[in-house]
């Protein structure tokens, strides 16, 4: 599992470790790792032009010492000093190795730019001359390597207020920072390389975590020799309407492809016909009134995709939510809950899967504020509503009170198309029915959904049904099982 930490957590660990080491040891370890990544990106070091953007803090010192190492390997290294002060020993080492202090025009000739302007303790919009240098570096032809975090990215949240470096690679020291895993910060970070400087034993519990393929492999349910369709999880799906028949088809398909032993679909006539046509495996109940009494026993419910938001849908939602099994609420179900919070007063677990607009209605917040501060708002929602929250978007995050937020590491922008959220609901619902907690079901579903999206797209547009079809191949790849 990839764990990440806030700036305060990192600084606390560094303080403890530095008290046990000779002065300057951590900076030398960081500089060594930074120089190695830069050399790898350059391919050939001798004769290449490297420009260092040097601020006042320790990141500037890391950049200077890394520049010294590159200069001793034959690179031409120019340092642009932007801070009110400079790490004196680092600058002396660079100059002694043949490096130079240069004006900002050196960026025009650079083969590589190293961003050491600001460190993890800085938040808010960049001030001058930093903002001007970041703008010039982003416009230059050379790739940028950021030290620890790209300048302009809040290390603890991923917020970006104003300009920020757009790095090809971010070399982060000691541990991942939260802001490198969450957009918009993650988008600015590029590929993230971790340099081990010895912080591991001094780090507290993580702020956020990202599951790896190995983690998901362990968590995903597998049928045993004694399994039957009931032991493998029976999922109820209450979705679809005469206007939105496809939502029911996609949610049922996601659940079946994700391994539910049985899917019981309940809905009105129009989506019933579509579900029967597409998924003969599903057990279908046509509803002429908003009741699930005749659906049969289920171990979890998916409620809401394409359901509508009128009185009939509200009554059906109330009947589903009075049950004693876990319920995933999505789409129109979230609109109903936003209007009537009393629907969430239940003792059984609830997982909600909103996008930013839906979450804004649920917690009475501004959508743009949610997009800019995903972690803050997903935590608030989990605590305020007493549910597990999977917030969809460019970075999908999963929050549950008193647990680290989980950040999903898979996906593709091609998933931003109608119906893919319905497939995600089906996957997560199937995992709930198979016995995973809301926290694990949401995290694994997001991972599998993102992996299936990548396979389905393969660099080209996709449709939601393609994602459902790709789920078995994604699971196969995650679990390392040969086709």
XYZ file of C-alpha atoms in Angstrom, residues 73-308:
236
model
C 29.763 14.552 -14.143
C 30.243 17.168 -16.848
C 26.866 18.915 -16.969
C 26.689 22.683 -17.364
C 24.675 23.743 -14.330
C 23.157 27.199 -13.930
C 21.483 28.267 -10.674
C 18.787 30.937 -10.707
C 18.649 32.269 -7.148
C 15.119 33.395 -6.363
C 15.007 33.432 -2.583
C 15.809 36.190 -0.125
C 18.607 33.924 1.096
C 20.440 30.908 -0.295
C 21.772 27.709 1.260
C 25.380 28.901 1.516
C 27.121 25.528 1.743
C 25.093 24.151 -1.178
C 25.878 27.156 -3.350
C 29.572 26.959 -2.479
C 29.622 23.267 -3.402
C 27.957 23.989 -6.745
C 30.370 26.798 -7.597
C 33.349 24.682 -6.592
C 32.156 21.969 -9.017
C 31.988 24.461 -11.893
C 28.353 25.540 -11.639
C 27.305 29.152 -12.152
C 24.763 31.657 -10.910
C 22.767 32.872 -13.914
C 19.777 35.057 -14.818
C 16.364 33.619 -15.701
C 17.231 33.713 -19.407
C 19.203 30.484 -18.805
C 15.849 28.664 -18.926
C 15.702 29.217 -22.671
C 18.703 26.925 -23.229
C 18.034 24.272 -20.597
C 17.891 20.550 -21.279
C 16.483 19.966 -17.779
C 15.011 22.254 -15.123
C 15.130 21.386 -11.420
C 12.414 23.081 -9.371
C 13.717 23.788 -5.865
C 11.773 26.997 -5.295
C 9.464 26.176 -2.382
C 9.108 23.235 -0.048
C 6.361 21.292 1.657
C 5.671 23.968 4.263
C 4.427 26.573 1.798
C 0.753 26.942 0.917
C -1.289 29.467 -1.030
C -0.505 31.284 -4.235
C 3.133 31.783 -5.204
C 4.588 35.240 -4.741
C 7.028 37.012 -7.017
C 9.627 36.336 -8.256
C 8.601 32.688 -7.846
C 5.396 32.988 -9.895
C 7.243 34.580 -12.816
C 9.925 31.875 -12.748
C 7.304 29.099 -12.628
C 5.539 30.614 -15.629
C 8.823 30.799 -17.568
C 9.807 27.235 -16.591
C 6.438 25.834 -17.659
C 6.794 27.608 -21.012
C 10.344 26.333 -21.617
C 10.969 23.275 -23.765
C 12.912 21.402 -21.083
C 11.296 18.830 -18.793
C 11.008 19.837 -15.138
C 12.015 17.746 -12.149
C 10.345 18.993 -8.965
C 12.014 18.591 -5.580
C 9.606 17.053 -3.034
C 6.488 18.768 -4.470
C 6.004 21.015 -7.496
C 6.159 24.646 -6.418
C 2.625 25.973 -6.090
C 1.121 22.634 -4.979
C -0.006 22.341 -1.365
C 1.812 19.260 -0.076
C -0.891 18.425 2.465
C -3.984 18.702 0.278
C -3.119 18.876 -3.421
C -4.661 22.339 -3.683
C -3.291 24.679 -6.355
C -4.025 28.374 -5.940
C -2.730 30.193 -8.980
C 0.388 29.086 -10.852
C 2.176 25.812 -10.142
C 5.043 23.924 -11.734
C 4.013 21.225 -14.194
C 6.661 18.599 -13.569
C 7.633 15.660 -15.748
C 8.910 13.944 -12.588
C 8.606 14.784 -8.897
C 11.335 13.409 -6.649
C 9.842 13.270 -3.166
C 11.952 12.696 -0.090
C 11.321 10.228 2.710
C 7.628 9.537 2.072
C 4.852 10.426 -0.338
C 3.055 13.666 0.351
C -0.729 13.733 0.306
C -0.806 16.477 -2.316
C 1.074 14.301 -4.806
C -1.742 11.731 -4.877
C -4.760 14.042 -5.113
C -5.728 16.347 -7.978
C -5.076 19.025 -8.901
C -1.678 18.481 -7.258
C -1.276 14.993 -8.713
C -1.798 16.348 -12.217
C 1.112 18.764 -11.705
C 3.429 16.148 -10.188
C 3.905 13.882 -13.212
C 5.660 10.635 -12.339
C 6.531 10.479 -8.650
C 9.836 8.960 -7.555
C 10.390 8.273 -3.855
C 13.845 8.666 -2.332
C 14.299 6.753 0.922
C 16.136 8.980 3.418
C 15.349 6.868 6.473
C 12.066 8.366 7.749
C 10.140 5.099 7.852
C 10.471 4.314 11.564
C 9.482 7.855 12.560
C 6.328 8.279 10.497
C 2.895 8.271 12.197
C -0.278 6.701 10.814
C -0.750 7.932 7.238
C -2.980 10.794 6.194
C -4.073 9.003 3.007
C -3.344 5.679 1.353
C -3.540 4.244 -2.159
C -4.175 0.547 -2.698
C -1.806 -1.291 -4.995
C -2.677 -4.218 -7.224
C -1.289 -6.565 -4.569
C -3.573 -5.042 -1.919
C -6.645 -5.436 -4.122
C -5.617 -8.996 -4.974
C -5.711 -9.858 -1.262
C -9.066 -8.157 -0.658
C -11.052 -9.385 -3.665
C -13.353 -12.300 -2.785
C -12.732 -15.633 -4.497
C -15.129 -18.564 -4.657
C -14.131 -21.697 -2.791
C -14.858 -25.314 -3.650
C -18.021 -25.249 -1.557
C -19.318 -21.993 -3.053
C -22.723 -21.665 -4.623
C -24.546 -18.639 -5.999
C -25.958 -17.744 -2.594
C -22.635 -18.006 -0.784
C -21.023 -15.838 -3.460
C -23.321 -12.918 -2.662
C -26.819 -11.950 -3.748
C -27.151 -8.308 -4.749
C -30.384 -6.395 -5.145
C -30.438 -3.571 -7.688
C -33.187 -0.947 -7.521
C -32.477 1.263 -10.508
C -33.785 2.489 -13.834
C -36.966 4.134 -15.016
C -38.864 4.607 -18.253
C -36.529 7.516 -19.048
C -33.257 5.931 -17.928
C -33.408 2.257 -18.835
C -29.678 2.006 -19.540
C -28.669 2.778 -15.954
C -30.293 -0.438 -14.784
C -28.609 -2.465 -17.534
C -25.178 -1.053 -16.714
C -25.464 -1.442 -12.934
C -26.628 -5.049 -13.274
C -23.851 -5.741 -15.787
C -21.188 -4.281 -13.518
C -22.396 -6.474 -10.650
C -22.521 -9.671 -12.696
C -19.091 -9.064 -14.219
C -17.645 -8.317 -10.771
C -18.543 -11.740 -9.412
C -21.894 -11.487 -7.651
C -23.372 -14.964 -7.259
C -26.815 -13.645 -8.155
C -28.278 -10.271 -9.049
C -31.933 -9.604 -8.252
C -33.130 -6.626 -10.281
C -36.273 -4.725 -9.288
C -37.749 -1.943 -11.395
C -40.628 -0.766 -13.611
C -41.588 -2.311 -16.932
C -39.321 -0.387 -19.330
C -35.968 -1.154 -17.676
C -37.164 -4.657 -16.789
C -37.428 -5.446 -20.485
C -33.929 -4.105 -21.140
C -32.335 -5.967 -18.237
C -33.980 -9.230 -19.312
C -32.719 -8.702 -22.852
C -29.129 -7.893 -21.890
C -28.678 -10.058 -18.787
C -30.698 -13.288 -18.773
C -28.641 -14.294 -15.722
C -30.398 -11.687 -13.578
C -33.501 -12.543 -11.573
C -35.969 -9.815 -12.490
C -38.956 -8.495 -10.572
C -41.229 -6.013 -12.309
C -42.561 -3.495 -9.822
C -46.043 -2.081 -10.211
C -45.774 -0.413 -6.813
C -42.753 0.919 -4.862
C -42.094 -2.162 -2.757
C -39.331 -4.758 -2.610
C -41.238 -7.289 -0.526
C -41.390 -9.785 -3.394
C -37.801 -9.431 -4.618
C -36.338 -12.131 -2.388
C -33.419 -12.254 0.010
C -30.376 -10.123 -0.785
C -27.125 -9.411 1.048
C -26.718 -5.842 -0.209
C -28.525 -3.284 -2.365
C -27.556 -0.831 -5.086
C -30.065 1.998 -5.035
C -30.534 4.913 -7.356
C -28.971 4.817 -10.843
C -31.588 6.205 -13.240
C -34.352 5.665 -10.665
C -35.953 9.071 -10.956
